[in-house]
Coordinates of C-alpha atoms and ligand atoms in Angstrom, one line a residue:
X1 CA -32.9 136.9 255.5
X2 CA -33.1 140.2 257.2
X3 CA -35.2 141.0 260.1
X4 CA -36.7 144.7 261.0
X5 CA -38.1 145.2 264.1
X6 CA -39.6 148.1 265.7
X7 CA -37.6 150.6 267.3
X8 CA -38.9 151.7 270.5
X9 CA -37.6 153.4 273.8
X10 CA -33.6 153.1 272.4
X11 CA -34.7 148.8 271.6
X12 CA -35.3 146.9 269.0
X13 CA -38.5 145.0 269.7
X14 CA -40.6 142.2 267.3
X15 CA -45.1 142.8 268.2
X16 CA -46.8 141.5 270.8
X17 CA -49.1 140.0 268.4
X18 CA -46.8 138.0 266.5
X19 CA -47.7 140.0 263.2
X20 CA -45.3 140.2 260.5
X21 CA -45.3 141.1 256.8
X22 CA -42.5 140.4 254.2
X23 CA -40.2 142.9 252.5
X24 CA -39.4 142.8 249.0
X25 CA -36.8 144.3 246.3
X26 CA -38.7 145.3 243.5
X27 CA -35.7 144.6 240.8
X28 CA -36.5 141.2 241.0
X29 CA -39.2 140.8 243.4
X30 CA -36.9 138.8 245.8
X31 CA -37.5 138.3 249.8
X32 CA -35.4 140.9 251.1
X33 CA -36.8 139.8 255.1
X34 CA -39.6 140.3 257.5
X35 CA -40.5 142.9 259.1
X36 CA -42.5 143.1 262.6
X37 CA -45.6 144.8 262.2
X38 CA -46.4 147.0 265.5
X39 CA -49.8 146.8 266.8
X40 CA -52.1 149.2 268.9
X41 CA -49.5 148.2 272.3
X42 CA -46.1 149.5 270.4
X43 CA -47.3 152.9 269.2
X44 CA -48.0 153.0 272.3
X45 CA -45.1 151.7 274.2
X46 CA -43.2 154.4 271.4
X47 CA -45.0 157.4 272.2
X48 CA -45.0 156.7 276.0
X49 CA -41.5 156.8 275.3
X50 CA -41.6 159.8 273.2
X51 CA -43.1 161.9 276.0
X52 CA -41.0 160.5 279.2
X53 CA -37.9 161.5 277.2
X54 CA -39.0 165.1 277.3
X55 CA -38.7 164.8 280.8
X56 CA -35.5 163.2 280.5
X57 CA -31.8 164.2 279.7
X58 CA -33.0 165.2 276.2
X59 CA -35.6 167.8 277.6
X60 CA -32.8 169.2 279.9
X61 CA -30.2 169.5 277.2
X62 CA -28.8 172.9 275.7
X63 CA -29.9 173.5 272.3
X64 CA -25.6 173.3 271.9
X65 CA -25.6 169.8 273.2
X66 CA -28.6 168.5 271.1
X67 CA -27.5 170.2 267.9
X68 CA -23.8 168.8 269.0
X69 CA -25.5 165.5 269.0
X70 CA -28.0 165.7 265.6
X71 CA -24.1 166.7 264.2
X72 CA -22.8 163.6 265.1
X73 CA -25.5 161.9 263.6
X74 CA -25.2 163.2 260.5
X75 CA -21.6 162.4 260.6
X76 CA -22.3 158.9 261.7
X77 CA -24.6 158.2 258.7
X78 CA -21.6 159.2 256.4
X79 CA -19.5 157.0 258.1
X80 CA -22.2 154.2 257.4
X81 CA -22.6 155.6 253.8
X82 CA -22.3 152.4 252.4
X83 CA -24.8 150.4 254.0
X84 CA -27.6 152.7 254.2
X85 CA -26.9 152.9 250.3
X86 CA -27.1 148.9 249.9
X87 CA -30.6 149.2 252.3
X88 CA -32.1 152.2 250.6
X89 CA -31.5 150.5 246.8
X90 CA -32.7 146.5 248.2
X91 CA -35.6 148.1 249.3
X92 CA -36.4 150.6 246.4
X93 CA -35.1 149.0 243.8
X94 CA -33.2 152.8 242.5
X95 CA -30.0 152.5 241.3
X96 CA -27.2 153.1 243.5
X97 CA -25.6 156.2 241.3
X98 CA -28.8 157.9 242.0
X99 CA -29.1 157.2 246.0
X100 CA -25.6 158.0 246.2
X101 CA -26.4 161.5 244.9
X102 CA -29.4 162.3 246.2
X103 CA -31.0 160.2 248.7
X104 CA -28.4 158.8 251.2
X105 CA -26.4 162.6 251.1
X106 CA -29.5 164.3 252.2
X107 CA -30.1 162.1 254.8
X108 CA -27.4 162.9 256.7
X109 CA -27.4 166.7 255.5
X110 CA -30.9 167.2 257.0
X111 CA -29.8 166.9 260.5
X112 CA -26.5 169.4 259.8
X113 CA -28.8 172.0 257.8
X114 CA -31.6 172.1 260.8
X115 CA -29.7 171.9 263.7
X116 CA -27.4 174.3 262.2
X117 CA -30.8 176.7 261.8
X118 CA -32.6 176.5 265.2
X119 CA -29.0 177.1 266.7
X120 CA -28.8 180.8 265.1
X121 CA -32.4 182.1 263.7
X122 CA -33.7 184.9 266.6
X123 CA -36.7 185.1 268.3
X124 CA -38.4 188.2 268.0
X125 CA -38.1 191.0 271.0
X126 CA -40.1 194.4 270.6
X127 CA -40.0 197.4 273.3
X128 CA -43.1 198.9 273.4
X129 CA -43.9 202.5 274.9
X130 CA -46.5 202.9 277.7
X131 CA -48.9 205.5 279.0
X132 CA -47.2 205.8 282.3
X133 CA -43.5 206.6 280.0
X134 CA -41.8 203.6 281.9
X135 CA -42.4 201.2 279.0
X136 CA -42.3 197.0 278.7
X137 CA -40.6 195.1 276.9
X138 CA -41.5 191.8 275.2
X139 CA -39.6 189.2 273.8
X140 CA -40.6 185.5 272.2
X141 CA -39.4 182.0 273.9
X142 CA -40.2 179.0 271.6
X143 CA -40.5 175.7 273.2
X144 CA -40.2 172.2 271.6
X145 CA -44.3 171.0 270.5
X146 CA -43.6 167.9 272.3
X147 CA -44.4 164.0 270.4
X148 CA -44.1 164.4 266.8
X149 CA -45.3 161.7 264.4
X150 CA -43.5 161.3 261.5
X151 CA -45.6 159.7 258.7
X152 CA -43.3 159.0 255.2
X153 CA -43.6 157.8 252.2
X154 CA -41.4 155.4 249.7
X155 CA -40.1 157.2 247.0
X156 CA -36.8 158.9 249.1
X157 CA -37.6 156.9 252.4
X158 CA -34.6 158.3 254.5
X159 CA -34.5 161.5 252.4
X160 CA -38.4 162.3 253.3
X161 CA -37.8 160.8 256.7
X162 CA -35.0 162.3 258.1
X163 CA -36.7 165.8 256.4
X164 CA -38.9 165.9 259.6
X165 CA -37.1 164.1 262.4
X166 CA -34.3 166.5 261.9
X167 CA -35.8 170.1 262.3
X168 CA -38.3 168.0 265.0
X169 CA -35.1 167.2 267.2
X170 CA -33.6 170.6 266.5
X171 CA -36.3 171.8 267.8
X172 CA -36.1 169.9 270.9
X173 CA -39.1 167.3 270.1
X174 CA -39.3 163.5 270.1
X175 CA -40.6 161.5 267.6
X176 CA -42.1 158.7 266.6
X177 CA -41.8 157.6 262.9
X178 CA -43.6 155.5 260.8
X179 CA -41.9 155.0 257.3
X180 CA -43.6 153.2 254.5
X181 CA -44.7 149.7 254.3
X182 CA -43.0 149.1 251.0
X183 CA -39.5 150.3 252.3
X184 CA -38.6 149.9 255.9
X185 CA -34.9 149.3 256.0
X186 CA -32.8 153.2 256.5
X187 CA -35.7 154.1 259.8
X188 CA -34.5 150.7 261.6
X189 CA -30.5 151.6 260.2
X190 CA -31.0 155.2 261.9
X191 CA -32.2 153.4 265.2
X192 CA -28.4 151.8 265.0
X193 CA -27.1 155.5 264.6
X194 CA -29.4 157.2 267.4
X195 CA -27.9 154.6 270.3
X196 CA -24.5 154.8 268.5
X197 CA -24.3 158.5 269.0
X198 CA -25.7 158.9 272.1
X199 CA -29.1 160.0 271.3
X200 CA -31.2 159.6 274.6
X201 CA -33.3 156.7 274.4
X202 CA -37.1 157.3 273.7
X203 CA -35.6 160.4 271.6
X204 CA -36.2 158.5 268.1
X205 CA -38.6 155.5 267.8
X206 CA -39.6 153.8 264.7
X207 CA -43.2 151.8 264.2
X208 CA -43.3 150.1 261.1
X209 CA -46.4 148.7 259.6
X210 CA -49.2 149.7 257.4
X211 CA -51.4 152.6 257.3
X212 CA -56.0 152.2 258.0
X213 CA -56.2 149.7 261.2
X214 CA -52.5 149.5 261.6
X215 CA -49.3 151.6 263.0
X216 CA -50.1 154.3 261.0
X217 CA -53.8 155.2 262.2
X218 CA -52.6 153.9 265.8
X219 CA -50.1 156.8 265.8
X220 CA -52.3 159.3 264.1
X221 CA -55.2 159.0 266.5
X222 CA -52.8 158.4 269.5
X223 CA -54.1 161.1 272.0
X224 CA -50.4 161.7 273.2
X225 CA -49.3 162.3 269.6
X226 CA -48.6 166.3 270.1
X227 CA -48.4 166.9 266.2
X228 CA -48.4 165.1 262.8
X229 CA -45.9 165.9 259.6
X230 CA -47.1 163.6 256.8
X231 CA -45.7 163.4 253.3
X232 CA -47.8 160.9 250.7
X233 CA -50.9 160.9 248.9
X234 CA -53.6 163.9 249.2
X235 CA -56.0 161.5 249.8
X236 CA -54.2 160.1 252.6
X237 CA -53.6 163.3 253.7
X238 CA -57.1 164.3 254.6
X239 CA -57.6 161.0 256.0
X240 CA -54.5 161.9 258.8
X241 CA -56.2 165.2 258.9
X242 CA -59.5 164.3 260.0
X243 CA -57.3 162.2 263.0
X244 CA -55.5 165.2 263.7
X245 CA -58.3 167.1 264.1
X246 CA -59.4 165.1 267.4
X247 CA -57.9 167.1 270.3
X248 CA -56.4 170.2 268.1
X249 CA -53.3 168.7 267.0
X250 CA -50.8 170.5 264.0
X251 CA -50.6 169.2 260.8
X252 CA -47.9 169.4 258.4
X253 CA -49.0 168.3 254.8
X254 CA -46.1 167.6 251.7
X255 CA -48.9 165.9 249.3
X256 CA -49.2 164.8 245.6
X257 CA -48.1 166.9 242.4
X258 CA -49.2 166.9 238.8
X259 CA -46.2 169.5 238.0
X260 CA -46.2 171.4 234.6
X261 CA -42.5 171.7 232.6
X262 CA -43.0 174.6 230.5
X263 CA -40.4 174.9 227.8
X264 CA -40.5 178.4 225.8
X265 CA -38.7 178.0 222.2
X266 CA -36.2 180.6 223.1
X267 CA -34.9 177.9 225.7
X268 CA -31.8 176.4 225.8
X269 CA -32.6 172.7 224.5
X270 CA -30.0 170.9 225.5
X271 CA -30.8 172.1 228.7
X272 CA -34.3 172.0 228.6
X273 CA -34.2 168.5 227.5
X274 CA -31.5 167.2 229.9
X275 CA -33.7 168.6 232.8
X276 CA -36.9 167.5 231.8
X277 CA -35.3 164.0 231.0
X278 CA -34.7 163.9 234.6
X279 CA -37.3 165.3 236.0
X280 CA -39.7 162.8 234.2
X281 CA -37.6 160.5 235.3
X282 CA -35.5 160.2 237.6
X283 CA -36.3 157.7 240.4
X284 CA -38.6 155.9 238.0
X285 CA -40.5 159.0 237.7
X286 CA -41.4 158.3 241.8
X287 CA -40.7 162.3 242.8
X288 CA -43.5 164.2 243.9
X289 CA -41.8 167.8 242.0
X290 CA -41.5 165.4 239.2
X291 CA -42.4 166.8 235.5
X292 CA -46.0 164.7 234.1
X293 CA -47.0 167.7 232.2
X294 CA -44.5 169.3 229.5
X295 CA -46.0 172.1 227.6
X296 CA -43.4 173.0 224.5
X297 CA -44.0 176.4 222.1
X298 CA -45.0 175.6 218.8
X299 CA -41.8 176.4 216.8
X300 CA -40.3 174.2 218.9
X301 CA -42.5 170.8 220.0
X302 CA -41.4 168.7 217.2
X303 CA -38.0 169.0 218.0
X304 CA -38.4 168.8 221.5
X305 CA -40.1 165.7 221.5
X306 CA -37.6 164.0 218.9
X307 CA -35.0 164.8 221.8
X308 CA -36.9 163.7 224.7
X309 CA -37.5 160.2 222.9
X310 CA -34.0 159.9 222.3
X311 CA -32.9 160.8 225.9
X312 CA -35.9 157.8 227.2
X313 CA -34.8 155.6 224.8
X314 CA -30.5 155.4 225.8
X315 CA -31.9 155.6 229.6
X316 CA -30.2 152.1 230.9
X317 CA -32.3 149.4 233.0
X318 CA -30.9 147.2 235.1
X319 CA -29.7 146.3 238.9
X320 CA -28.9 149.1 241.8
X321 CA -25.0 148.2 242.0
X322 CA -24.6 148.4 237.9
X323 CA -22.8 151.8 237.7
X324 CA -23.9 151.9 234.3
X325 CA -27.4 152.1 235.5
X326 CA -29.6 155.1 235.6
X327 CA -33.6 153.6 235.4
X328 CA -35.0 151.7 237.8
X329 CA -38.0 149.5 238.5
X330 CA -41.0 151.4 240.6
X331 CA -41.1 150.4 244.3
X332 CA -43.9 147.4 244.2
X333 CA -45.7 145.5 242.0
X334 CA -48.8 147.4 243.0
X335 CA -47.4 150.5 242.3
X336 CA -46.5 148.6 238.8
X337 CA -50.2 147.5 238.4
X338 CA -51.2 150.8 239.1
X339 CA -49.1 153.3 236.7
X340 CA -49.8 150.2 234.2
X341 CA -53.6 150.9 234.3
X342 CA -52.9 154.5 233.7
X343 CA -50.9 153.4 230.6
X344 CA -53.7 151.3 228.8
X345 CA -56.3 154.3 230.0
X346 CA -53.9 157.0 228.4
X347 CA -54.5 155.0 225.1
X348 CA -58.5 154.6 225.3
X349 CA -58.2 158.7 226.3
X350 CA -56.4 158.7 222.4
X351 CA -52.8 159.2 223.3
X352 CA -50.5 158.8 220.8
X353 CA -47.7 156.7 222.3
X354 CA -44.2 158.8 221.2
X355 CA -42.2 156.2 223.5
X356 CA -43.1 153.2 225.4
X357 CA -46.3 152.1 227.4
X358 CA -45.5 149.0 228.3
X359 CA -43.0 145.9 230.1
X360 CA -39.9 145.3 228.8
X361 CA -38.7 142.3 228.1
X362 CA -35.6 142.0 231.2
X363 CA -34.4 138.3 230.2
X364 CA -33.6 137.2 233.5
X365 CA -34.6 137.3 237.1
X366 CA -35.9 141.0 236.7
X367 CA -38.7 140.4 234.7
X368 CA -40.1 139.1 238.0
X369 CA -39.5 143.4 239.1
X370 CA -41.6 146.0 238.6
X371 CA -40.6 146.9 236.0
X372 CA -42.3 149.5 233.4
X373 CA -41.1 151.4 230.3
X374 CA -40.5 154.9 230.3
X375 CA -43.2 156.4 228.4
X376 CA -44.5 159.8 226.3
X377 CA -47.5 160.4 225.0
X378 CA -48.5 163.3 223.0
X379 CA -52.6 164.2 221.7
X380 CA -53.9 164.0 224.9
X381 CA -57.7 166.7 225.2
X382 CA -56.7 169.0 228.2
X383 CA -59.3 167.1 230.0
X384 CA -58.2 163.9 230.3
X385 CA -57.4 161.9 233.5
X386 CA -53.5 161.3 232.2
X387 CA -53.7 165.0 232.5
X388 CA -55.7 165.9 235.9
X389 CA -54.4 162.5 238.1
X390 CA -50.8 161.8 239.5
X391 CA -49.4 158.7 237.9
X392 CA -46.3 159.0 239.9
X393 CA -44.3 156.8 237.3
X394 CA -41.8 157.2 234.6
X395 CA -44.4 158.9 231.6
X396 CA -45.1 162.5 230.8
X397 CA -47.7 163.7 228.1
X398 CA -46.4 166.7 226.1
X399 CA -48.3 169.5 224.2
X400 CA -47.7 172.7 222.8
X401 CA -49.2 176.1 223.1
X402 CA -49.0 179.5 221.5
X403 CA -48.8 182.2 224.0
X404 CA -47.6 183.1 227.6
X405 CA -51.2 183.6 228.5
X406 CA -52.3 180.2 227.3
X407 CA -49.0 177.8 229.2
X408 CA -50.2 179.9 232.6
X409 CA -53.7 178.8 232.3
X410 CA -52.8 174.9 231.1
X411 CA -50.0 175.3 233.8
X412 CA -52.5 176.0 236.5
X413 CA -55.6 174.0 235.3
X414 CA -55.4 171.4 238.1
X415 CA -56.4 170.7 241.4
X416 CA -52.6 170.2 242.4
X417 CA -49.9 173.2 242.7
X418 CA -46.5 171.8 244.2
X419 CA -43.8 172.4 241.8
X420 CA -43.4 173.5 238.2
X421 CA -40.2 174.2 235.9
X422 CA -39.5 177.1 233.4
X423 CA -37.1 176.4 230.4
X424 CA -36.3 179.8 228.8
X425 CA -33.1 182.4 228.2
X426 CA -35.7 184.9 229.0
X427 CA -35.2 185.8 232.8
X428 CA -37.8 188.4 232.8
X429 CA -40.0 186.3 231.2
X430 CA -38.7 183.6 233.4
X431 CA -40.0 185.5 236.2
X432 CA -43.2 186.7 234.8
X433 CA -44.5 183.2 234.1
X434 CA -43.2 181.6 237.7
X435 CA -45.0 184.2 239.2
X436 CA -48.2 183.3 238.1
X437 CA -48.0 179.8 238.9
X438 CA -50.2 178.2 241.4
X439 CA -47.5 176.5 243.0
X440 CA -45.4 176.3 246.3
X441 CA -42.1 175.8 243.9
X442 CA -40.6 176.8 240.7
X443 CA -37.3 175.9 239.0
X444 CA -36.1 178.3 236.3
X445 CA -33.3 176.1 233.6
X446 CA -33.0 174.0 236.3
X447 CA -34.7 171.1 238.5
X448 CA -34.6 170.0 242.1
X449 CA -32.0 172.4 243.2
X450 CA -32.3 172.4 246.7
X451 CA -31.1 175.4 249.1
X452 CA -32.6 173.5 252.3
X453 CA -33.3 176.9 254.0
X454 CA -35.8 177.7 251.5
X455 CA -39.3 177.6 252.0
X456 CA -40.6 174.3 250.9
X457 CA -44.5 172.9 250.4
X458 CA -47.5 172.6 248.3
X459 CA -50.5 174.7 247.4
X460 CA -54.4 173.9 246.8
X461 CA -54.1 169.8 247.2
X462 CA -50.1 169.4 246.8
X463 CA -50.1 169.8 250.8
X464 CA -50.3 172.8 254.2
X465 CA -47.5 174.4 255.3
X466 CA -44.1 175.2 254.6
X467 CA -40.7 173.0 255.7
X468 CA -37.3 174.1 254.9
X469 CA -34.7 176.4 257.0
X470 CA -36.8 178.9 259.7
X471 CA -40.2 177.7 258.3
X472 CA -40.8 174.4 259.9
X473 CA -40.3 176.3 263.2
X474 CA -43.8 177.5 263.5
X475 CA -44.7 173.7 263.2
X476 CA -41.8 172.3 265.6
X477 CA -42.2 174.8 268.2
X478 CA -44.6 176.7 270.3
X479 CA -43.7 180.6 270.6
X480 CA -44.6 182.6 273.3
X481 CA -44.9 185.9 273.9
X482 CA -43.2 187.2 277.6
X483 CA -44.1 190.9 278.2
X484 CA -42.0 192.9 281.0
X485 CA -43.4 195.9 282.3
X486 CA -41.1 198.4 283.6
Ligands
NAD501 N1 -45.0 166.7 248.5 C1 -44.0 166.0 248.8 O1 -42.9 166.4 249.3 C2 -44.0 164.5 248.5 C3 -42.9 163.8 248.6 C4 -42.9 162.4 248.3 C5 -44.1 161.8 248.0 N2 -45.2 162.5 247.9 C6 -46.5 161.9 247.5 O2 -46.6 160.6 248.2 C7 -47.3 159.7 247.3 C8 -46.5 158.4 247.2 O3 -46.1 158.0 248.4 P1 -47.0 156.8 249.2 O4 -47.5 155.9 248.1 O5 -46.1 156.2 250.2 O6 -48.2 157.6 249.8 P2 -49.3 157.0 250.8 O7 -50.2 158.2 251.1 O8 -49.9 155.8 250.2 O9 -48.5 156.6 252.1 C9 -47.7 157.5 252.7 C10 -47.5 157.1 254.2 O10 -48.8 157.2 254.8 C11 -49.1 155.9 255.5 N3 -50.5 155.8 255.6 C12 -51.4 155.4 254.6 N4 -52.6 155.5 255.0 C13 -52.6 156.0 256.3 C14 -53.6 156.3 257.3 N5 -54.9 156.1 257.1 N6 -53.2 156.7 258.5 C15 -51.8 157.0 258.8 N7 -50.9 156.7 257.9 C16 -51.2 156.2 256.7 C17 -48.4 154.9 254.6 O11 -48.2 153.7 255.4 C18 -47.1 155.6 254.3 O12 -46.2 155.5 255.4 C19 -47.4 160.4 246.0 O13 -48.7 161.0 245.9 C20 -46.4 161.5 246.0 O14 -46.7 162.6 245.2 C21 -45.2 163.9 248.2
6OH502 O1 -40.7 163.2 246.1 C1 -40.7 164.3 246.6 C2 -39.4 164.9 247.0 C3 -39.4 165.8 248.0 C4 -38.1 166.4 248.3 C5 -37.9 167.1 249.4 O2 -38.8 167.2 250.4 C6 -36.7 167.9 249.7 O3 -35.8 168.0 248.7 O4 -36.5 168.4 250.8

C-alpha cells in the first residue's frame, strides 16, 4: 500500500489534521494507497517555505547554477524513467506505450527546454537621444515573480505539471504545486528528485488534496501566493480567477477545448485518418487539443467515417504494462459516470451511434475500471450539447460540409478556441483556413507536434495567456525598465 505525503520545505510530511483520502487505479479500480490531504496549516507551512527560499541559496544563485541544477533534474527523471512510468500509468490507468512516449519524456524535457530558454533569450536595451545631445540609455532587468502556485490537472499529471514548475524555476521562482486529486503519485516522485539533485529546500513543495475548501482554494487565496498558473476546467478557472483577483495577483489560464478536425477531400486519408484516430483518442480521449468535432467534405464523409470506425474498432483495451495495448480506461469512475451521461444524452439529441456508446464487457478484474467504449456518432443538429460541451472522453461526432466558408463558421461556432487540425494537400488552403480559426493552435496533416518554444494557450474560454519558449516570461518574471542618463 503506498503512502503520499505532502512535500513541504525539502520533507515529506502527513496533515495536521489527520485527513487522508484513498488513491485508486482506474484499470481495475484497485487501492493504489493513501494519500495525506494538506489542510489550511501545510499550504501554509509550503508557501512560507516558498518565500524564505527566495532569500535563500536559491535567490542568490546564477541563473548558470540554477539552470545547471533544473539540468540535472531532468537528467535525474530519465534515470528514474521507469518508476515515474509505473506511477504515472497506476495512477491513470494509460498504457505504458503511450506515457513512455509522451508523458514521462516531457517531463523531464520541460526543465532542459526552459532552463535552456531563460539562459539565452535577451532583455531589451534602447539608447534614446535627449534634448541636451548627451543621451540615456535604458536597458530591461527581469526578476523572478516570487511564490508560484501550480494548479494541474489529471490527464498528463507530470507532463502539465512539470510545464509550469520548469519555466517558474528557470525563472528563478518557487513554487508550490498542487496536482490533481485523482493522480498524486509523479509531484511526490519529483520531491525524491528535487532533494536528490540538490534543489534548495523550500524551492519545490507539493500540497495534495482537493480543490473548494481544501489545498487547492488554501493555495489560491493564500495572500503570500505571488501568482497562479492553472490548467483544468474553464469553470474552475474563473473560480481561481476570482481568488486571484484579491490582492492583484497573475493568472495564467490553459482551460477546456471543444477542438474542430477539419478534413478537406483533397486530404491525404491515411493520414487524415491515422491523426484523427489519435487525436480522438489517444489518452482515452483525456487531451485538452483533442479532436470532438470532425467536419469531413462531402465527397469524402462516407469514406472517412468507414475508416475511422475501423481504426476505433482494432484499438486494443487492456492493462498499462501490456505492450500490445493502446486504449485505456478514463482516470475515475466519476469521470466514467460523467462522459457516460453525455453518451445516453447524445442519443436523446438523435445521434446515430457509428461506433460504440457504451461498457465493454472486460471479463475480469477491469470491468471494475473505468472503462468506456470509444465512440462516433454522426446526425448530430449543430446545436446540440455533444457539440457545444467538452466531453473530454474517447467519442467524436462527425459531419460534413460543402464549402471552405461553411467548415470556418461550424469550426468557430463555440464558446471554446484552443486547438483545431487541418487535413488537406492544399498548403495554401491549409493556411487560409488556419488563419481564420478562433484558436490559440492549429496543426496542419499532423497533431500534437510540439516545438516547446512555441507559443502555447487558448482563446475566448480555452484559457489567458501564452506558455511555451520566451512567452511564459512575461508571467514568470517582473521586467523592469532602468534608464541612465548621460
Ligand atoms: N488547455 C490545456 O492545456 C489543458 C490541459 C489539460 C487539461 N485541460 C482541461 O482540464 C480539464 C480536465 O482536468 P481536471 O478534471 O483535473 O480539471 P479540474 O478543473 O476539475 O481540476 C484541475 C485542478 O484544479 C483543482 N481545483 C478544482 N477546483 C479548485 C478550486 N476551487 N480552487 C483551486 N483549485 C481547484 C483540482 O483539484 C485540480 O488539481 C478539462 O476541461 C481539460 O480540457 C486543459
Ligand atoms: O491535455 C492537454 C495537453 C496539453 C499539452 C501541453 O500543455 C504541452 O504539450 O505543452
Amino acid at each position: 500500500m503506498k503512502e503520499f505525503k505532502n512535500f513541504i520545505n525539502g520533507q515529506f510530511v502527513t496533515s495536521s489534521s489527520g485527513k487522508t483520502f484513498t488513491n485508486r487505479c482506474p484499470v481495475d479500480n484497485s487501492v493504489i494507497g493513501t494519500v495525506h490531504e494538506a489542510g489550511q496549516q501545510e499550504v501554509d507551512m509550503a508557501v512560507r517555505a516558498a518565500k524564505a527560499a527566495m532569500k535563500g541559496p536559491w535567490g542568490k544563485m546564477t541563473q548558470a547554477q540554477r539552470t545547471a541544477l533544473l539540468n540535472n533534474v531532468a537528467d535525474r527523471i530519465n534515470e528514474r524513467f521507469d518508476e515515474f512510468l509505473e506511477a504515472e500509468c497506476l495512477d491513470t490507468g494509460k498504457p505504458q506505450k503511450i506515457a513512455a512516449h509522451i508523458d514521462i519524456p516531457r517531463g523531464a524535457a520541460n526543465f532542459k527546454a526552459f532552463s535552456e530558454t531563460v539562459a539565452n533569450h535577451p532583455t531589451e536595451a534602447f539608447h534614446m537621444d535627449t534634448p541636451d545631445g548627451l543621451g540615456a540609455l535604458n536597458y530591461g532587468q527581469r526578476t523572478p515573480k516570487g511564490v508560484i502556485a501550480v494548479i494541474s490537472p489529471w490527464n498528463l499529471p507530470l507532463l502539465l505539471m512539470t510545464w509550469k514548475v520548469g519555466p517558474a524555476l528557470a525563472c528563478g521562482n518557487t513554487v508550490v504545486v498542487k496536482p490533481s486529486e485523482e493522480t498524486p503519485a509523479t509531484a511526490t516522485l519529483l520531491g525524491e528528485v528535487m532533494n536528490e539533485c540538490g534543489v534548495p529546500e523550500g524551492v519545490y513543495n507539493v500540497v495534495h488534496g482537493f480543490g473548494p475548501d481544501s489545498a487547492g482554494a488554501f493555495l489560491t487565496e493564500h495572500k503570500d501566493v505571488d501568482a497562479i498558473t492553472f490548467t483544468g476546467e474553464t469553470r474552475t478557472g474563473e473560480i481561481i480567477m476570482r481568488a486571484a483577483s484579491v490582492g492583484l495577483r497573475n493568472i495564467s489560464m490553459e482551460c477546456g477545448g471543444k477542438n474542430p478536425g477539419i478534413v478537406f477531400a483533397d486530404c491525404d486519408l491515411d493520414k487524415a485518418v491515422e491523426g484523427t484516430l489519435r487525436s480522438a483518442f489517444v489518452n482515452c480521449g483525456q487531451v485538452c487539443l483533442g479532436t470532438e468535432r470532425v467536419y469531413v467534405e462531402r465527397p469524402l464523409f462516407d469514406e472517412f467515417v468507414q475508416r475511422l470506425k475501423d481504426g476505433v474498432e482494432q484499438l486494443k483495451m487492456g492493462r498499462p504494462e501490456d505492450p500490445s495495448v493502446d486504449f485505456g480506461p478514463l482516470v475515475s469512475q466519476e469521470h466514467k459516470d460523467k462522459v457516460l451521461s453525455y453518451y445516453k444524452l447524445a442519443v436523446e439529441e438523435g445521434a446515430t451511434v457509428i461506433t460504440g456508446g457504451g461498457v465493454p464487457e472486460m471479463g475480469d478484474a477491469l470491468n471494475a475500471g473505468a472503462w468506456v467504449e470509444p465512440t462516433i456518432w454522426t446526425d448530430l443538429p449543430d446545436d446540440a450539447r455533444l457539440i457545444k460541451e467538452e466531453v473530454f472522453g474517447p467519442c467524436c461526432h462527425i459531419r460534413p460540409f460543402d464549402s471552405e466558408d461553411e467548415v470556418v463558421h461550424l469550426a468557430n461556432d463555440t464558446n471554446y478556441g484552443l486547438s483545431a487540425a487541418v487535413w488537406t494537400e492544399n498548403s495554401a488552403k491549409a493556411s487560409r483556413i488556419a488563419e481564420q480559426l478562433e484558436v490559440g493552435l492549429v496543426w496542419i496533416n499532423s497533431w500534437f507536434l510540439r516545438d516547446l518554444r512555441t507559443a502555447f494557450g487558448g482563446a475566448k474560454e480555452s484559457g489567458i495567456g501564452r506558455e511555451g519558449g520566451v512567452h511564459g516570461l512575461e508571467f514568470y518574471t517582473e521586467t523592469k525598465n532602468i534608464c541612465i542618463k548621460f
